Coordinates of C-alpha atoms in Angstrom, one line a residue:
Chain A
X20 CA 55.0 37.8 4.5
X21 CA 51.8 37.7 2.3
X22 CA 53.0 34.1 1.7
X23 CA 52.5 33.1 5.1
X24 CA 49.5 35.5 6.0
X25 CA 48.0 33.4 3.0
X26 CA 49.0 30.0 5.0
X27 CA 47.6 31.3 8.2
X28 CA 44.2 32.2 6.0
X29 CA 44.0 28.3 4.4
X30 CA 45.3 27.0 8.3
X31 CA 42.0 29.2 9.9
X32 CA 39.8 28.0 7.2
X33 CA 40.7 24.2 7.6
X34 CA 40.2 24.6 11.4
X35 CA 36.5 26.1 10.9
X36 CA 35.8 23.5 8.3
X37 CA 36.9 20.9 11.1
X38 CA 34.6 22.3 13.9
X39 CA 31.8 23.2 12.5
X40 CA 31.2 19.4 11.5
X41 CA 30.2 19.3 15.3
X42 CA 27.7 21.7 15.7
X43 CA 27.2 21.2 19.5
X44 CA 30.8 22.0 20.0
X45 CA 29.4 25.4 19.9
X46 CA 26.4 25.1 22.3
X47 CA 29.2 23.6 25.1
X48 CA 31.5 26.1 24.7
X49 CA 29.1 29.0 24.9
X50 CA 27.9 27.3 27.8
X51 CA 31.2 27.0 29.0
X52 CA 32.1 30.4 28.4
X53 CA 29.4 31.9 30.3
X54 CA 29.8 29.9 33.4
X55 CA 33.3 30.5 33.5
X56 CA 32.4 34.2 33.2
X57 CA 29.8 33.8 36.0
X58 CA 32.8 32.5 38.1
X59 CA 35.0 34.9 37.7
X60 CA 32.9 38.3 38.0
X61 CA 30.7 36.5 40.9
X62 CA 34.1 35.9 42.6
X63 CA 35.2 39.7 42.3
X64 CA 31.6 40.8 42.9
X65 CA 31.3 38.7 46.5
X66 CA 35.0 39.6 47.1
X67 CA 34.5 43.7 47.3
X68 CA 30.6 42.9 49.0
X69 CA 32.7 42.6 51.4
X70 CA 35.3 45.1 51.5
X71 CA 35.7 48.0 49.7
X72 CA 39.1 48.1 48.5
X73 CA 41.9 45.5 48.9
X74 CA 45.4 46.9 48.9
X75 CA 44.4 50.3 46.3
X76 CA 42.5 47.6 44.8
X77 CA 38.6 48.2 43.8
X78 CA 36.2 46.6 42.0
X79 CA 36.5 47.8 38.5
X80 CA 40.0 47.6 38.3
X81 CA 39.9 43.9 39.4
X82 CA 37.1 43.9 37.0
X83 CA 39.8 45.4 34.2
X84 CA 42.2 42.7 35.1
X85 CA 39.6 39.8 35.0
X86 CA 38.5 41.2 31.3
X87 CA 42.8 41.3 30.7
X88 CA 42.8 37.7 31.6
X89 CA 40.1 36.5 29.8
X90 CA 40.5 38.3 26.6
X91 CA 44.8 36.8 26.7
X92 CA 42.9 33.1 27.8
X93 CA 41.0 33.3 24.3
X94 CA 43.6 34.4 22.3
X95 CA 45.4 31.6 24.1
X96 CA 42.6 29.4 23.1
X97 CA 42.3 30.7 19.6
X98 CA 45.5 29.3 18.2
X99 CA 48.1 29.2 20.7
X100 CA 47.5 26.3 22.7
X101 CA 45.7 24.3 19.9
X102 CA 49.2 24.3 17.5
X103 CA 51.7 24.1 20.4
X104 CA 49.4 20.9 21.6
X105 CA 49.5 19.0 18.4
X106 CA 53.2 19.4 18.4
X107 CA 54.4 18.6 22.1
X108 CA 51.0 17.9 23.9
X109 CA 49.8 13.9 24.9
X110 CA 49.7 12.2 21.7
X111 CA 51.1 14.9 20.3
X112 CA 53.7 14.6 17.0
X113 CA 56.9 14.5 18.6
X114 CA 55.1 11.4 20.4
X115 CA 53.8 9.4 18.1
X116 CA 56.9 10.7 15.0
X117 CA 54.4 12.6 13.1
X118 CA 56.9 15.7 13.0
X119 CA 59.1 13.9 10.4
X120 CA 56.1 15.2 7.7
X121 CA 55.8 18.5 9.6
X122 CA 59.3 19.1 9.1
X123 CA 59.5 18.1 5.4
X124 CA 57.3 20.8 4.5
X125 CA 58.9 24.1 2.9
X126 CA 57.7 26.7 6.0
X127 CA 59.5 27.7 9.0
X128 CA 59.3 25.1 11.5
X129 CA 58.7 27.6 14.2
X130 CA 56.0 29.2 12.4
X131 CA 54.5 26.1 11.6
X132 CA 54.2 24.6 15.0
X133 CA 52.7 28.1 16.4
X134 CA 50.0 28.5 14.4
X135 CA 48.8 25.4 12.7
X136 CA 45.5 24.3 14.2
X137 CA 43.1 27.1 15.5
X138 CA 40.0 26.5 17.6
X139 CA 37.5 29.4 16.2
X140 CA 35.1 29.2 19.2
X141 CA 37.7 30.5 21.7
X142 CA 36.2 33.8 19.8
X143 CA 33.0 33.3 22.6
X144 CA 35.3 33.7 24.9
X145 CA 37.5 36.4 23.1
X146 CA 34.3 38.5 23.1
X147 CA 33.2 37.6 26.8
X148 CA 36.9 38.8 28.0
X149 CA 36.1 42.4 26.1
X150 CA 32.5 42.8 27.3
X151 CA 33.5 42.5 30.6
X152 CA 37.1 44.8 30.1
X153 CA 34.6 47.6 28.5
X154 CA 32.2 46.9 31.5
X155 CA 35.0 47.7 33.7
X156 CA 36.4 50.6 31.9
X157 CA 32.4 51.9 32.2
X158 CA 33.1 51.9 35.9
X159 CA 36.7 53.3 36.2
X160 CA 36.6 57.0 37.4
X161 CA 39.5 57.6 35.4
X162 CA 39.0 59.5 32.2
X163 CA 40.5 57.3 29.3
X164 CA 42.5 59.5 26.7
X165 CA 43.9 58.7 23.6
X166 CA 47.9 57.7 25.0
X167 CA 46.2 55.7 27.9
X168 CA 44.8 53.2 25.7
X169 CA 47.5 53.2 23.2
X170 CA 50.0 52.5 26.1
X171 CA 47.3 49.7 27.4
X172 CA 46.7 48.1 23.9
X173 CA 51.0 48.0 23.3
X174 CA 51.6 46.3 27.1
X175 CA 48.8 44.0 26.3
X176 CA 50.4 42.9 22.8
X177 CA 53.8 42.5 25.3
X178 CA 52.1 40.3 27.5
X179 CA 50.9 38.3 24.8
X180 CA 54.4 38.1 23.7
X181 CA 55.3 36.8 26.7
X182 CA 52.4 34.1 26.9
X183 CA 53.7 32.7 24.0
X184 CA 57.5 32.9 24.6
X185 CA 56.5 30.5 27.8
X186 CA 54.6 28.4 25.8
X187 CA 57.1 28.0 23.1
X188 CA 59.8 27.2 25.4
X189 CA 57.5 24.8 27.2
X190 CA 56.8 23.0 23.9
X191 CA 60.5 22.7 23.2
X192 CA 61.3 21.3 26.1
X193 CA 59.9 18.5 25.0
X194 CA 62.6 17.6 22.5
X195 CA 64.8 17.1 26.0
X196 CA 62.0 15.5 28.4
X197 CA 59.3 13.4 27.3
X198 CA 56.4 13.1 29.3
X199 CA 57.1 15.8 31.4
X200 CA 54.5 18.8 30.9
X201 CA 55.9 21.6 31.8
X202 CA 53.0 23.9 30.6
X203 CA 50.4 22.0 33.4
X204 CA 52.4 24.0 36.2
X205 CA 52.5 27.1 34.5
X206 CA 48.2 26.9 33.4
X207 CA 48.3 26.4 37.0
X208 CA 49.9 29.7 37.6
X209 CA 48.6 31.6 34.8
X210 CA 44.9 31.1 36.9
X211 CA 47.0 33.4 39.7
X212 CA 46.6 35.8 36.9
X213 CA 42.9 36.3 37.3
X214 CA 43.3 38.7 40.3
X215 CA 46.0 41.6 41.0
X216 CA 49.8 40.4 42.0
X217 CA 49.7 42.8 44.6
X218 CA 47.1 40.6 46.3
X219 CA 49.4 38.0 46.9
X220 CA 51.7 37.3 49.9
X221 CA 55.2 38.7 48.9
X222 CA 56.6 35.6 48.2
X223 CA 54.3 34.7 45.1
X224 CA 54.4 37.6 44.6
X225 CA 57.8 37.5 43.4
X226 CA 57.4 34.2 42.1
X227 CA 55.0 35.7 39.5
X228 CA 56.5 38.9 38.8
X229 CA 59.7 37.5 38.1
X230 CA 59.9 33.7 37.7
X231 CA 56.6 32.9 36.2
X232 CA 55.6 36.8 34.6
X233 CA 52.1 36.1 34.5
X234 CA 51.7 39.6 36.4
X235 CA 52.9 41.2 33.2
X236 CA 50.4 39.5 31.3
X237 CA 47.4 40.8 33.2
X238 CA 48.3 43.2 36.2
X239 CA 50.4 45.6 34.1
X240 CA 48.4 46.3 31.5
X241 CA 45.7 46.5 33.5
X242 CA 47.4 49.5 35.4
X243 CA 48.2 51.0 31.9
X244 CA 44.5 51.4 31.7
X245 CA 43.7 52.6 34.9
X246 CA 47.3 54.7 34.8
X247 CA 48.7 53.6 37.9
X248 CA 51.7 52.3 35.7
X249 CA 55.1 53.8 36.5
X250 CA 57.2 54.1 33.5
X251 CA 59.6 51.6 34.4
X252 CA 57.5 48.8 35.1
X253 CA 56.0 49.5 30.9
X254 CA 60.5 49.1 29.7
X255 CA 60.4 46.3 32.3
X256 CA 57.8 44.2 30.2
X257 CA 59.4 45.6 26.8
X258 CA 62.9 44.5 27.9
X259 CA 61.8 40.8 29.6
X260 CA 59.2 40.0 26.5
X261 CA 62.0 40.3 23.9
X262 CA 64.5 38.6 25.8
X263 CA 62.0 35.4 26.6
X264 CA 61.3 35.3 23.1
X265 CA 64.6 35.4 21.9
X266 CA 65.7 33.1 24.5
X267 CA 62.4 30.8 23.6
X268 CA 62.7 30.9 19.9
X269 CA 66.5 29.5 20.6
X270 CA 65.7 26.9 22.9
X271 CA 62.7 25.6 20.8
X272 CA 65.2 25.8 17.6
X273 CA 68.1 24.1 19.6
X274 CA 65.3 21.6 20.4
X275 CA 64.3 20.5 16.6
X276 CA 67.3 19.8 15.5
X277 CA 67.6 17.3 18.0
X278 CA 64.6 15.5 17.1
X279 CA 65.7 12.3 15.5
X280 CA 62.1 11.2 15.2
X281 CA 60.6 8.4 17.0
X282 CA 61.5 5.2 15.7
X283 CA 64.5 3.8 17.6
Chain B
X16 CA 31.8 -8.9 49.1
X17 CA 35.3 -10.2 48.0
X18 CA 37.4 -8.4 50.1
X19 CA 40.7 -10.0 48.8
X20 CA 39.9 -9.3 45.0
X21 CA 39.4 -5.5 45.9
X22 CA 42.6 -5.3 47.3
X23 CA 44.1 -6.7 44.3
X24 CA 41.5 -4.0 41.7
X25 CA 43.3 -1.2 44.4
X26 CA 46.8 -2.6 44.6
X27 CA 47.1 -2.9 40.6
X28 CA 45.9 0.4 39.6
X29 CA 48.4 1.9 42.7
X30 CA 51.1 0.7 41.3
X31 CA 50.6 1.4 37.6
X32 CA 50.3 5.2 39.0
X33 CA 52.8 5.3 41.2
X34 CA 55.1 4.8 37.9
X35 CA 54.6 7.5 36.8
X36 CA 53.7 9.5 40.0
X37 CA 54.8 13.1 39.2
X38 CA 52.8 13.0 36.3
X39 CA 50.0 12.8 39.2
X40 CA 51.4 15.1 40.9
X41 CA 51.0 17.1 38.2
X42 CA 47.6 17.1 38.5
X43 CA 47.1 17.4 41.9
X44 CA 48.7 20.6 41.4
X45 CA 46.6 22.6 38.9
X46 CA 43.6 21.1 41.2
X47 CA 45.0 22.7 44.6
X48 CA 45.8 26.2 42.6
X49 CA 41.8 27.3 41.9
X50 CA 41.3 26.9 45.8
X51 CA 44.8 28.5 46.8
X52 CA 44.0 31.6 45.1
X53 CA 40.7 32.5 46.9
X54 CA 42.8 31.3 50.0
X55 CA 45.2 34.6 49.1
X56 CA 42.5 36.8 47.8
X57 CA 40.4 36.1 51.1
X58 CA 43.1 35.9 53.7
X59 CA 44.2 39.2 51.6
X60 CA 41.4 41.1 52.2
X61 CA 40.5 39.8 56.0
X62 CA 44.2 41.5 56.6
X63 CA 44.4 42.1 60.7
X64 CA 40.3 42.1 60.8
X65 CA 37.6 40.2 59.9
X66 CA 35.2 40.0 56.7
X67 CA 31.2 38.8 57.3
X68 CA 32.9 37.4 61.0
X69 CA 35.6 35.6 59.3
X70 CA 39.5 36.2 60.2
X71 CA 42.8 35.6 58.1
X72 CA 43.1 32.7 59.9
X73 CA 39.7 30.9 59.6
X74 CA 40.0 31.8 55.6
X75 CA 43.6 29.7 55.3
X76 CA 42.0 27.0 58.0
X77 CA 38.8 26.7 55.6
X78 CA 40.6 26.9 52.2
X79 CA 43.5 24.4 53.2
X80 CA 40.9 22.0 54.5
X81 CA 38.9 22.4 51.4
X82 CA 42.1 21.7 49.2
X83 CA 42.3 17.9 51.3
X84 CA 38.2 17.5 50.4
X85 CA 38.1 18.5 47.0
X86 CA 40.8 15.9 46.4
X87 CA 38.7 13.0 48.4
X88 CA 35.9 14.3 46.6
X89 CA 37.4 15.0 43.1
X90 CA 36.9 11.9 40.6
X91 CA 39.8 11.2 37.9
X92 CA 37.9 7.7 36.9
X93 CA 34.4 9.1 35.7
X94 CA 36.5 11.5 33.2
X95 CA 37.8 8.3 31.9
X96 CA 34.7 6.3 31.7
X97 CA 33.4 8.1 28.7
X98 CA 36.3 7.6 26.9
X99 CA 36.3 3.6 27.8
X100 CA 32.8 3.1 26.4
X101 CA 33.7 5.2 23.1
X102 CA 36.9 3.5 22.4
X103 CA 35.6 0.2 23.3
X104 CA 37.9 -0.8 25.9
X105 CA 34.8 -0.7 28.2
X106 CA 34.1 -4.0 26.3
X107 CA 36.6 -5.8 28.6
X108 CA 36.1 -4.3 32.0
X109 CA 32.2 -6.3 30.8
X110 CA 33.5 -9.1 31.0
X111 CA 34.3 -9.2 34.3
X112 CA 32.1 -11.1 37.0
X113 CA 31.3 -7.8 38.4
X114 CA 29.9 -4.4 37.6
X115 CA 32.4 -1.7 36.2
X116 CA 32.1 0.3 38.3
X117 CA 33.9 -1.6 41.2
X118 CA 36.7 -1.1 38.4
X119 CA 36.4 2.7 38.6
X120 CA 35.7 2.4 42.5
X121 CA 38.9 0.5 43.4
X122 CA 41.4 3.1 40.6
X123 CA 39.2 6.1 43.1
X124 CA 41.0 4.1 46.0
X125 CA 44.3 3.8 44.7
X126 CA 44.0 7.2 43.3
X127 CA 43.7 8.8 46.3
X128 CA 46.6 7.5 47.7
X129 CA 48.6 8.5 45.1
X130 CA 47.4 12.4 45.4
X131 CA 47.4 12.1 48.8
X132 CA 51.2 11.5 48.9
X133 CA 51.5 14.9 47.1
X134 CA 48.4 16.8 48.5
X135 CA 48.6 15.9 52.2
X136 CA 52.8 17.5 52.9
X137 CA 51.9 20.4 50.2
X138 CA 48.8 21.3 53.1
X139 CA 51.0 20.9 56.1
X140 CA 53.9 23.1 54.3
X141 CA 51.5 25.7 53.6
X142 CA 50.0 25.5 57.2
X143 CA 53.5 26.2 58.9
X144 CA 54.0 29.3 56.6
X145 CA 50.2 30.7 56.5
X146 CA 49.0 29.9 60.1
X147 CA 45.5 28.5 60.0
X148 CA 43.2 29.6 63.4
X149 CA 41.4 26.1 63.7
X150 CA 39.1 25.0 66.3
X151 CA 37.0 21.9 66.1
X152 CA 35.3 19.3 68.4
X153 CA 34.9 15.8 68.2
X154 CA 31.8 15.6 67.1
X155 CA 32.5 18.2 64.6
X156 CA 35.7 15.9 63.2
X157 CA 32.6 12.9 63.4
X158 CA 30.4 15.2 61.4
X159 CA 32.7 16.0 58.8
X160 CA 34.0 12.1 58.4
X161 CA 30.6 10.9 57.3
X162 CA 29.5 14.1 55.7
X163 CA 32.7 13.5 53.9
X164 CA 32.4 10.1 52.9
X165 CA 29.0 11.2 51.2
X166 CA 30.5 14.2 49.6
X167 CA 32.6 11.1 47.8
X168 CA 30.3 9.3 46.6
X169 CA 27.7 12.1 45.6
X170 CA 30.4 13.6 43.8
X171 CA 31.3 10.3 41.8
X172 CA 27.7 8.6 41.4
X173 CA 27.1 11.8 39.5
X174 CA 29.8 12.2 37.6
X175 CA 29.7 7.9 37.0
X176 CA 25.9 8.7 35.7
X177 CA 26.7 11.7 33.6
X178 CA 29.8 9.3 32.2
X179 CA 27.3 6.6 31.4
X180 CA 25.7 8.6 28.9
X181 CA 28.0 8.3 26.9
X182 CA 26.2 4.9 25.8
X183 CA 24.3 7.1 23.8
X184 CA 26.2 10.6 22.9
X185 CA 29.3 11.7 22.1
X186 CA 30.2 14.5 24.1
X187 CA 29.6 13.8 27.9
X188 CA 32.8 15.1 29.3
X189 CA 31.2 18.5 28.5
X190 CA 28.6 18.1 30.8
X191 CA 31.7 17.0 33.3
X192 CA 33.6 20.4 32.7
X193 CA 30.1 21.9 33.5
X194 CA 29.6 20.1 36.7
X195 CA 32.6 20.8 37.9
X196 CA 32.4 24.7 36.8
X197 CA 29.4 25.0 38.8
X198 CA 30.9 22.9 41.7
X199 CA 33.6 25.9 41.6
X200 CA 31.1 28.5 41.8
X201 CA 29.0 27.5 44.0
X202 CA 30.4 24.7 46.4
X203 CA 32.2 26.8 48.7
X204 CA 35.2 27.4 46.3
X205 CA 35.1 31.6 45.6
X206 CA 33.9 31.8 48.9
X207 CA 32.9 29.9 51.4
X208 CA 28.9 29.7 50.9
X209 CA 27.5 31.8 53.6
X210 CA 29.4 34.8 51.9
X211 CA 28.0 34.6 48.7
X212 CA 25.5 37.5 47.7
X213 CA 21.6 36.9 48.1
X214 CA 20.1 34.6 45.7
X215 CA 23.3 32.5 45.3
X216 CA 23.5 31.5 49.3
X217 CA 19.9 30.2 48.7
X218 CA 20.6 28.4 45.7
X219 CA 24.0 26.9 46.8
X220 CA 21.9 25.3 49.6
X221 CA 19.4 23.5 47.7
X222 CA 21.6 22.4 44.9
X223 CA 23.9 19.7 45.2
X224 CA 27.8 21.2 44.7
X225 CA 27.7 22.7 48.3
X226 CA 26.9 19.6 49.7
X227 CA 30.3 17.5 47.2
X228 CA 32.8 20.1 49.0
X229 CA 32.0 23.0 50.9
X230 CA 29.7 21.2 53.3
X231 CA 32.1 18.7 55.6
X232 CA 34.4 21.6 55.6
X233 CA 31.7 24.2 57.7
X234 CA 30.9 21.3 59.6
X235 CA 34.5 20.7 60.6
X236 CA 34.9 24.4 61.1
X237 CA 32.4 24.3 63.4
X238 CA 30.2 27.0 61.5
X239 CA 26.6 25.4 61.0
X240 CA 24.0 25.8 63.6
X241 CA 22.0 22.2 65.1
X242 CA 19.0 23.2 62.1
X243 CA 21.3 24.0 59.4
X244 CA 23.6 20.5 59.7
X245 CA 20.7 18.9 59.9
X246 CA 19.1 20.2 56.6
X247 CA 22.3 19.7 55.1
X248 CA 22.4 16.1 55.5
X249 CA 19.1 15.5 54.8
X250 CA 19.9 17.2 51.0
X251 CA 23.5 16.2 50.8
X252 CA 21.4 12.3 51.5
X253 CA 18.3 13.1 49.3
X254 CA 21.4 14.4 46.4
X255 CA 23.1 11.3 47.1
X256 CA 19.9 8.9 46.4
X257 CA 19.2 11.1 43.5
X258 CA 22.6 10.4 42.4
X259 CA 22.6 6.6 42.9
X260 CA 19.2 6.3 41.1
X261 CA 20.5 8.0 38.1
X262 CA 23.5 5.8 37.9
X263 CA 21.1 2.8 38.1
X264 CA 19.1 4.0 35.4
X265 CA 21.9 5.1 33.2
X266 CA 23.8 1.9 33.9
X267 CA 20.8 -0.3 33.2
X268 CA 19.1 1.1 30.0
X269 CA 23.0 2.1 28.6
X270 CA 24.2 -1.3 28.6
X271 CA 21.3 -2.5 26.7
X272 CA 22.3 -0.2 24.0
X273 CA 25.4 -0.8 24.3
X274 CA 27.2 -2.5 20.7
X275 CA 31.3 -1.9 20.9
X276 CA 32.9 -0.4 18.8
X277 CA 32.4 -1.4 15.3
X278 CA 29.1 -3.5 16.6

């Protein structure tokens, strides 16, 4: 355990020593950061200018969601995306053979491939998503107590667990398709995330409860905070993130030993 | 104007994409989501009345109109012009006995088609399920064409011009993701335009995102008074000018400095 909290350590250090050799890097991605922030509390802002509440609904807890889905985006960011990418992304190693040295190393494969390269400034946007989740915990009526946030810090942990089960499996996918990139369609869905399921028409609804759980990721922890959360919907997370990541950690294993490289 | 030799600059790209089409499809995919979610959110919240005078229905006509024009509008080719110019494979689109960016023009073409394919049955799926209220004119459809066609080729001259710097810096695809982040906010995408809150409404007028996306679809919807389509296309035109000069400029004083890679 030390051993690899030690790896992770040298892994984070490389990664800043990497991006800080371009300095403007962090200009554009504060930049970035902001506007993206802009968009999304400008969107929820013009949304209840209009109405008051949409289906229970109001403005700070589709504020709480928004800072739920920016906050799981960053952590996405941080180290996530960046090590799955250089493993199964566009030019990635299983593309151009590069995992024969990745494999030859004495670590865990799996642990290897999930948190290699790190991107430190997705921390901007790891702050951003807080500011505006304490913002909208400012303007909840609720009263937070102690086993509120507790409950609302574990489901959020659980819906991280379940962003990177998906992202896993999608990166091990790769050892059986090529060039197919499974992960665009779900970033496409995972922007459905940025506003309440319930807001949807039944159908997607379903499709992202169930199918694509990006409604766990943001919409139930969300409720955790603002305690609409039924117990059963807090087991329901618990019982599908273990099972995807068992079932992910099995597919992606499956998946590496059937790399035979890239050489014909 | 060599029409024959266009044909063949469209026809090759086409058919180098339409190998690997679902690749595309891909893409046209994660573009139609951003506007598919405010088309929920809205239609959502309009429920069985209306919000600032708009209806379910008008929401789903605007925002499944809006998906068709920001694919028209939306560029792939000045993403990739950077790139070109920093790898040096810009080097033999130079060589050429015409100016690159007929290159980039006739991939937009074939482009099109190719996300069309995919965009265009996607929009009349969706319209079956979500039942758009849609009433237009003629002249509104007229209005919308041209005001259209310019949305195009503001959208790309600026973009193509942004791209160019890359003659002299590294990073211009940054200033890409920023165009296009503010196209989102503010060209009719979280809402259309006349909904957004005070200063914004103002300042989506007079800048120039409305006028790439959000525009042709009000006029089509019918939604502008006589004053306020003609202020628009006097700034989506005086935006498009602005464009083109930039591109000139860029284009002129970057190939100077241009040296290849390894020069």
């Amino acid at each position: 355990m030390g051993h690899h909290i030690r790896l992770i350590w040298k892994f984070l250090r490389a990664s800043v020593q990497q991006e800080i050799a371009y300095p403007v890097n962090f200009v554009i991605s504060l930049v970035y950061g902001l506007i993206t922030l802009a968009g999304g509390v400008i969107g929820i802002e013009v949304l209840f200018g209009q109405v008051d509440d949409v289906r229970g609904w109001t403005f700070a807890s589709t504020l709480a969601i928004l800072g739920v889905f920016m906050s799981i985006s960053a952590l996405r960011g941080l180290f996530i995306s960046p090590s799955l990418d250089a493993l199964a992304g566009m030019d990635g190693d299983v593309w151009t053979g590069r995992l024969d040295y990745v494999m030859l190393r004495p670590v865990d494969i799996q642990f290897l491939a999930s948190v290699r390269q790190w991107r430190p400034f997705a921390l901007i946007d790891l702050v951003l998503g807080l500011g505006v989740l304490v913002a909208a915990v400012t303007q909840l009526d609720a009263t937070l107590s102690a086993g509120r946030i507790a409950a609302f810090l574990a489901l959020l942990a659980l819906g991280m667990l379940v962003m990177y089960s998906l992202l896993l499996a999608f990166a091990g996918m790769i050892f059986w398709s090529p060039g197919f990139l499974f992960g665009w369609v779900f970033d496409g869905l995972f922007q459905m995330a940025r506003y309440p399921v319930s807001l949807y028409p039944a159908g997607v609804r379903l499709v992202l409860t169930w199918i694509v759980p990006v409604g766990v990721m943001t919409t139930i922890p969300a409720q955790a905070l603002t305690g609409d959360l039924a117990p059963e919907m807090a087991f329901g997370s618990l019982a599908l993130a273990v099972a995807l990541f068992v079932g992910a950690t099995v597919l992606f294993r499956t998946g590496v030993r059937r790399y035979a490289s890239a050489s014909s | 104007m060599n029409v024959r030799a266009g044909w063949m600059l469209v026809r090759r790209t086409w058919s180098s994409w339409m190998q690997s089409r679902s690749f595309f499809f891909l893409l046209a995919f994660g573009w139609l989501i951003g506007p598919l979610i405010y088309l929920f959110v809205w239609s959502t919240a309009a429920g069985q009345g209306a919000v600032d005078g708009w209806t379910r229905g008008q929401f789903v006509a605007y925002y499944l109109v809006l998906i068709n024009v920001n694919q028209i509008t939306y560029s792939q080719t000045y993403w990739t012009v950077g790139m070109m110019i920093q790898m040096g494979s810009f080097n033999r689109l130079l060589l050429y006995p015409m100016a690159p960016v007929f290159d980039a023009i006739a991939s937009e073409i074939a482009g099109k088609v190719v996300y069309m394919t995919f965009v265009i049955p996607v929009t009349v799926v969706l319209a079956l399920i979500l039942r758009p209220t849609l009433s237009t004119t003629v002249g509104n459809i007229a209005l919308f064409v041209v005001a259209l066609g310019l949305a195009w080729a503001l959208r790309f001259f600026l973009g193509y011009a942004q791209a160019l710097l890359s003659f002299w810096f590294t990073r211009t695809e940054a200033l890409l993701v920023i165009q296009e982040a503010l196209v989102f906010l503010l060209a009719g995408q979280i809402a259309p335009t006349a909904l957004l809150p005070a200063p914004l409404d103002q300042l989506a007028v007079l800048l120039p995102f409305r006028y790439m996306l959000g525009f042709p679809v009000e006029l089509l919807m019918g939604r502008l008074s006589g004053a306020e389509i003609l202020t628009g296309f006097a700034l989506q035109g005086g935006w498009l000018l602005v464009a083109l000069g930039l591109y000139r400029l860029t284009w002129r004083r970057g190939v100077r400095h241009y040296t290849a890679v390894g020069g």
